[in-house]
Short mmCIF file of C-alpha atoms in Angstrom, two decimals:
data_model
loop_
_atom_site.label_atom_id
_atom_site.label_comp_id
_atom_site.label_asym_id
_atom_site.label_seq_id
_atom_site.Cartn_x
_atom_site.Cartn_y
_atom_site.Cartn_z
CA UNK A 120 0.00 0.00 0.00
CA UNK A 121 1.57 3.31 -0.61
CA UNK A 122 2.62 5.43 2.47
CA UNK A 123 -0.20 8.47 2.65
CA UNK A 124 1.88 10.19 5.31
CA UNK A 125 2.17 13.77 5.01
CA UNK A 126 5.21 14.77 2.75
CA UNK A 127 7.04 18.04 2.71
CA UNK A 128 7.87 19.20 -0.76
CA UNK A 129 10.98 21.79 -0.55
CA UNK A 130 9.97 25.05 -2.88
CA UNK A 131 11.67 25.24 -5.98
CA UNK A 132 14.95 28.14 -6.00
CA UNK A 133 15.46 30.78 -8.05
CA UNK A 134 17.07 28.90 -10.34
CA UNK A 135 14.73 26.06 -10.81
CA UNK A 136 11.69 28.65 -11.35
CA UNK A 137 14.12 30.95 -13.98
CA UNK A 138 14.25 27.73 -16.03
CA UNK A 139 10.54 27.04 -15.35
CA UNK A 140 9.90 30.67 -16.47
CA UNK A 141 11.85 30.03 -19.97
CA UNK A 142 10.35 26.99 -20.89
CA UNK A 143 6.66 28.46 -20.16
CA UNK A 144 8.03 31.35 -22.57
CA UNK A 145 9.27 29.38 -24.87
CA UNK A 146 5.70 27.04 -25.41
CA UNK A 147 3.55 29.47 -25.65
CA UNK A 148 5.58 31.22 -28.86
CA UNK A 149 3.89 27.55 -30.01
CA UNK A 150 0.02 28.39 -29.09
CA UNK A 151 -2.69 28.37 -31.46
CA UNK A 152 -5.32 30.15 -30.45
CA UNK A 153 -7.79 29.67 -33.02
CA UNK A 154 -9.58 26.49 -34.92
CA UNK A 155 -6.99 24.02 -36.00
CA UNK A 156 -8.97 21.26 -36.53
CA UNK A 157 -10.99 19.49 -39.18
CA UNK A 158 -14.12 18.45 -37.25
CA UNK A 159 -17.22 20.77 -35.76
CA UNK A 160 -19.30 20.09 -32.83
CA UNK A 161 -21.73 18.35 -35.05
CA UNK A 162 -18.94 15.83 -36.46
CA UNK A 163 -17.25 15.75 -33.13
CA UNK A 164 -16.73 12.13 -31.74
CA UNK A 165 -14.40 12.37 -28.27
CA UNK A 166 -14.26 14.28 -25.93
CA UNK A 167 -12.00 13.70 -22.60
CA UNK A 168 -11.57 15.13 -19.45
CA UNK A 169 -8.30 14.80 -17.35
CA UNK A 170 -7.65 15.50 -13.84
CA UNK A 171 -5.38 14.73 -10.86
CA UNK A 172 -6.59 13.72 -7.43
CA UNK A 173 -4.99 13.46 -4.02
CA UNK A 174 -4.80 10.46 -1.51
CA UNK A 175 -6.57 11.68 1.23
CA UNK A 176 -3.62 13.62 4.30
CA UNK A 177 -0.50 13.31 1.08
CA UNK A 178 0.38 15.95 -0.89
CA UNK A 179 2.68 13.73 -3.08
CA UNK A 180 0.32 10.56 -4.04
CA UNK A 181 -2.22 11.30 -5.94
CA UNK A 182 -4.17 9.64 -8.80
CA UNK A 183 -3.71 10.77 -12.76
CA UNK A 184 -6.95 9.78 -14.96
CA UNK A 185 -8.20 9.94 -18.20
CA UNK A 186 -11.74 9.62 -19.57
CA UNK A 187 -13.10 9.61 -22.85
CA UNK A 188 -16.48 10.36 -23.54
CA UNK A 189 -18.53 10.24 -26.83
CA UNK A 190 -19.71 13.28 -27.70
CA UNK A 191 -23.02 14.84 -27.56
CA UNK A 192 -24.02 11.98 -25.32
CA UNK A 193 -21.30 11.44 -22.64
CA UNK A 194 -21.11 7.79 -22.84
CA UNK A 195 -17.69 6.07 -21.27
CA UNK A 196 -15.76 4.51 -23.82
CA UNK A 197 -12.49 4.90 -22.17
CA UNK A 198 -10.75 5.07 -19.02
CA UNK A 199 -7.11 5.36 -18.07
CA UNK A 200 -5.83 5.79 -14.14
CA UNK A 201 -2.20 5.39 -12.71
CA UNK A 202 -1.31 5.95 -9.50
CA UNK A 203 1.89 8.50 -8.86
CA UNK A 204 3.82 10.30 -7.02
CA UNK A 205 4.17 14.34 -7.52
CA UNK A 206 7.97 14.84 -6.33
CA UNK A 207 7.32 18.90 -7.00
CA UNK A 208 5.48 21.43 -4.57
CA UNK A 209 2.49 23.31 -5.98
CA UNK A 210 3.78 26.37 -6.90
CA UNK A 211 0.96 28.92 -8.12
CA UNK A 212 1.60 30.12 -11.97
CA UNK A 213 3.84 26.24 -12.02
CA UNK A 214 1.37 23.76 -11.84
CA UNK A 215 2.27 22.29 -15.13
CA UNK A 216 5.79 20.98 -14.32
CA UNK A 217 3.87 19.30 -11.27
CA UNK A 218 1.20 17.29 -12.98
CA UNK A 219 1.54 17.51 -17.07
CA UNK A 220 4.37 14.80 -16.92
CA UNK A 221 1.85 12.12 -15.70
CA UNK A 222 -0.89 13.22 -18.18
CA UNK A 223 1.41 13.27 -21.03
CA UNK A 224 1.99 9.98 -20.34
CA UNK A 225 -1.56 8.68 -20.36
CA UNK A 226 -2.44 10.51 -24.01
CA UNK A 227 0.27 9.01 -24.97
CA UNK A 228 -0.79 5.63 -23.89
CA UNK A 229 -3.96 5.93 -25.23
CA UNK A 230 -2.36 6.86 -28.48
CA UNK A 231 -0.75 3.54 -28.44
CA UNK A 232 -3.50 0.91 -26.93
CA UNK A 233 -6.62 2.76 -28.22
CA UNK A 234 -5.70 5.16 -31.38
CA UNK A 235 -9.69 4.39 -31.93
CA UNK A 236 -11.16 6.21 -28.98
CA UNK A 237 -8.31 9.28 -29.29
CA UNK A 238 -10.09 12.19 -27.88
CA UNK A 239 -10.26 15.06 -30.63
CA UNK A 240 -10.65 17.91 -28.14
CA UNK A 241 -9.57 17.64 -24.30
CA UNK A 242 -10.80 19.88 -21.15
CA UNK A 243 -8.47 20.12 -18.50
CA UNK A 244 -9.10 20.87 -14.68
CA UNK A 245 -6.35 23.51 -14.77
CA UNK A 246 -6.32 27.29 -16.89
CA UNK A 247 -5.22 27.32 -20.25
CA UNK A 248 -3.87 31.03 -21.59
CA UNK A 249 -5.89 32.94 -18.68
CA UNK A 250 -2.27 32.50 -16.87
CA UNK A 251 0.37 35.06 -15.72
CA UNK A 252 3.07 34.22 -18.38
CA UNK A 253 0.17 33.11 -20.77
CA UNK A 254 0.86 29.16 -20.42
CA UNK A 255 -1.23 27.31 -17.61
CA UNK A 256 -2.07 23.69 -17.61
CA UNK A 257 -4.36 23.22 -20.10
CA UNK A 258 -2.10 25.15 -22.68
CA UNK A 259 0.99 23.08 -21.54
CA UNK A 260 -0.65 20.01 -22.13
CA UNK A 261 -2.50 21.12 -25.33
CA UNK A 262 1.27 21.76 -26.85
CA UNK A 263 3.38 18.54 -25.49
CA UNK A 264 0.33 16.50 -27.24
CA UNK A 265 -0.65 18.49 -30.00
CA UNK A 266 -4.15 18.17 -29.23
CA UNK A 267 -6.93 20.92 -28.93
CA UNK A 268 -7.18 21.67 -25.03
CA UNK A 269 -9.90 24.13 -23.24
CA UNK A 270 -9.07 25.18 -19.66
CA UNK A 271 -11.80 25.23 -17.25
CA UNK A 272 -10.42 26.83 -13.93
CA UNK A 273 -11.74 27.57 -10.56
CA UNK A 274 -9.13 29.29 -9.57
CA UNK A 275 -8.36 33.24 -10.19
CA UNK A 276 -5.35 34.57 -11.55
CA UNK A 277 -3.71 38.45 -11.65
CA UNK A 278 -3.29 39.03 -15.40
CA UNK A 279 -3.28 42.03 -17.46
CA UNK A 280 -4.99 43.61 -14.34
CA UNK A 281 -7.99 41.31 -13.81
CA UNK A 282 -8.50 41.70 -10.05
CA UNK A 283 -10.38 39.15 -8.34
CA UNK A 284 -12.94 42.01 -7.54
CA UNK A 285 -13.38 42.42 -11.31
CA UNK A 286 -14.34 39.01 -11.66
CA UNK A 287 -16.54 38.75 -8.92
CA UNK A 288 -18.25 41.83 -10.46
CA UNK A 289 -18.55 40.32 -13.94
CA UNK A 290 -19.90 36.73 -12.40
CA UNK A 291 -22.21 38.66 -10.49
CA UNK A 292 -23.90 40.26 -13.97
CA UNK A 293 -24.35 36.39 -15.51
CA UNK A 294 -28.08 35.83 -14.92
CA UNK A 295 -28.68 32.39 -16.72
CA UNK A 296 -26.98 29.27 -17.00
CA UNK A 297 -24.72 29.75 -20.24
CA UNK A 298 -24.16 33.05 -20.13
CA UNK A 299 -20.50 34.31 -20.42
CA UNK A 300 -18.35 36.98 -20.12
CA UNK A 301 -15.37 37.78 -21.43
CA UNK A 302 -12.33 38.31 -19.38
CA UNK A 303 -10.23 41.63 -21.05
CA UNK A 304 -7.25 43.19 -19.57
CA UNK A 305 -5.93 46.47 -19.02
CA UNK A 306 -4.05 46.04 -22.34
CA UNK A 307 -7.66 44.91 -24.60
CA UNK A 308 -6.49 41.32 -24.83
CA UNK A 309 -9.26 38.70 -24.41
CA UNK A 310 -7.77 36.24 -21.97
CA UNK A 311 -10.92 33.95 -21.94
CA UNK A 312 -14.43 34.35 -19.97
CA UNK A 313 -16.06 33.68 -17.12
CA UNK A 314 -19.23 31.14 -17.58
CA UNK A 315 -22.33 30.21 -15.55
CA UNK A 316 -22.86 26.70 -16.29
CA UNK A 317 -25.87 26.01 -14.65
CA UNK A 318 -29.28 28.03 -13.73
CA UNK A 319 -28.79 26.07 -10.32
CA UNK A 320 -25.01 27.37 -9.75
CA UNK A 321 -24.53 30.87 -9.55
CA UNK A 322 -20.45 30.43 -9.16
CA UNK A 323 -18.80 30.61 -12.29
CA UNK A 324 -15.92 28.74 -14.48
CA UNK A 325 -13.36 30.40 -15.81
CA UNK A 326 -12.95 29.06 -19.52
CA UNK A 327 -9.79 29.88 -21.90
CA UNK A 328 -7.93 28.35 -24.65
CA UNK A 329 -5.72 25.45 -24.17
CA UNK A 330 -4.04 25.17 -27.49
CA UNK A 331 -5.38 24.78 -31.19
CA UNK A 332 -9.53 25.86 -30.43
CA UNK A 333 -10.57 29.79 -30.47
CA UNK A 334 -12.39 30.73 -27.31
CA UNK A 335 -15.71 31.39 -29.56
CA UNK A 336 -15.88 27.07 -29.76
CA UNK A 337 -14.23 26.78 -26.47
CA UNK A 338 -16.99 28.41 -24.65
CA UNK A 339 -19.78 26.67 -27.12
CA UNK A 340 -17.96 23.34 -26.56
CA UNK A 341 -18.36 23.78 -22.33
CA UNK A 342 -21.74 24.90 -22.44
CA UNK A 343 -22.39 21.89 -24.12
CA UNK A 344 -20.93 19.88 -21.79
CA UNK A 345 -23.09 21.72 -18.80
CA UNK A 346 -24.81 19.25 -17.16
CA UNK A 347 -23.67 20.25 -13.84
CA UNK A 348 -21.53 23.19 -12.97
CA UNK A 349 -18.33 21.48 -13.50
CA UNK A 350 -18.46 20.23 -17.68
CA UNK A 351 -18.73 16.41 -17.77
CA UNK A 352 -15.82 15.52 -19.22
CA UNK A 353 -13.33 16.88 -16.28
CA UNK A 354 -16.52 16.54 -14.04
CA UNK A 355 -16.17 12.53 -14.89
CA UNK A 356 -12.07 12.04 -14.79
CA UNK A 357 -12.29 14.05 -11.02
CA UNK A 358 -15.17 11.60 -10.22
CA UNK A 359 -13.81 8.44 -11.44
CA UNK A 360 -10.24 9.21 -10.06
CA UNK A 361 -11.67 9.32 -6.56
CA UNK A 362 -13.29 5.94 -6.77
CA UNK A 363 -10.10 4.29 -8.20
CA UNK A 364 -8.66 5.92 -4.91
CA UNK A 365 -11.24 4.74 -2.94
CA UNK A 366 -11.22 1.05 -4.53
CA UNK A 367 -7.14 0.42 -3.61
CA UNK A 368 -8.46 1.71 0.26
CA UNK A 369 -6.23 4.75 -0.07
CA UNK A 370 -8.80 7.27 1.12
#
């Protein structure tokens, strides 16, 4: 059984996050942040949703999944867990160098055992461009695989001088379930939006381009994916990776 005891994870130095820093830089010079693809959400197939979850008291074993969902439907047709060990703190603005290695590794899998159920578009628990050096999970990921990625993030960054009281303020104006608005800086850029998924949840996602997908079909793609307030596909990987926690007794 793996050891769930508490772990302390040493921050990164300077050093460590300088490098960090030029690699993020470096990626997103590869973004595309418009339609590269050659299907449309009424030829779209798969869809999958990827997400890491903790053991229960460890901040270093944690479960990495991978489900694959047909699309408009939302019917399982593939699943992918492995347990592992995160050997790097959570730093904010650094997630990716914590948890992308692991979920590289299961596309890439999949790639291999299933090339029939490869997802055509992926949404990631994690923010894609809305990021402080423009490069947060979801666009890390979207560029190591070379597959369309939407972030959908809970959690509020400082960019381009989007306050958190800004965002409150614009979640606070979306009155029905689907109704979006658009995150814009200081500087005009259009980091991504803000989205009410639900009529039953007034607390919004925040939605913004991975890699390869415009934020027009981003946003179309997650409100299609709305059956609760977190979209199915990451709602379903977060879900499933639990149970496979709770199935080896690691809770």
């Amino acid at each position: 059984m793996m050891d769930t005891d508490h772990e302390h994870l040493s921050d990164p130095d300077a050093c460590t996050k300088a490098s960090w820093t030029r690699e993020q830089k470096y990626l997103e010079t590869l973004l595309v942040l418009k339609d590269d693809f050659s299907w449309d959400l009424q030829t779209l197939k798969f869809i999958a949703g990827v997400d890491i979850s903790f053991v229960k008291s460890s901040d270093v074993d944690a479960c990495a999944s991978l489900v694959v969902l047909s699309f408009p439907d939302f019917q399982v047709v593939h699943t992918a867990f492995e347990m592992v060990k995160l050997t790097l703190p959570y730093v904010p603005g650094f997630l990716a160098f914590r948890e992308v290695p692991h979920l590289v590794k299961l596309i890439d899998d999949l790639r291999v055992s299933r090339p029939d159920v490869m997802p055509q578009v992926i949404l990631v628990d994690g923010n894609g461009i809305f990021h402080p050096r423009g490069l947060g999970l979801a666009s890390h990921l979207g560029v190591l695989c070379d597959i369309p990625t939407v972030g959908v993030g809970k959690t509020h960054f400082l960019v381009d001088g989007i306050s958190l009281q800004r965002a409150r303020e614009l979640e606070r104006g979306l009155s029905h379930a689907g109704q979006a608005a658009e995150l814009v800086g200081d500087s005009g850029r259009v980091w991504g939006a803000l989205l009410r998924c639900t009529e039953a949840s007034v607390k919004a996602v925040y939605v913004s381009v991975g890699h390869r997908i415009g934020l027009s079909t981003a946003l179309e793609l997650v409100r299609r994916c709305c059956l609760f307030r977190i979209p199915e596909p990451v709602r379903q990987a977060d879900l499933m990776s639990r149970e496979f926690i709770r199935k080896l007794g690691l809770e």
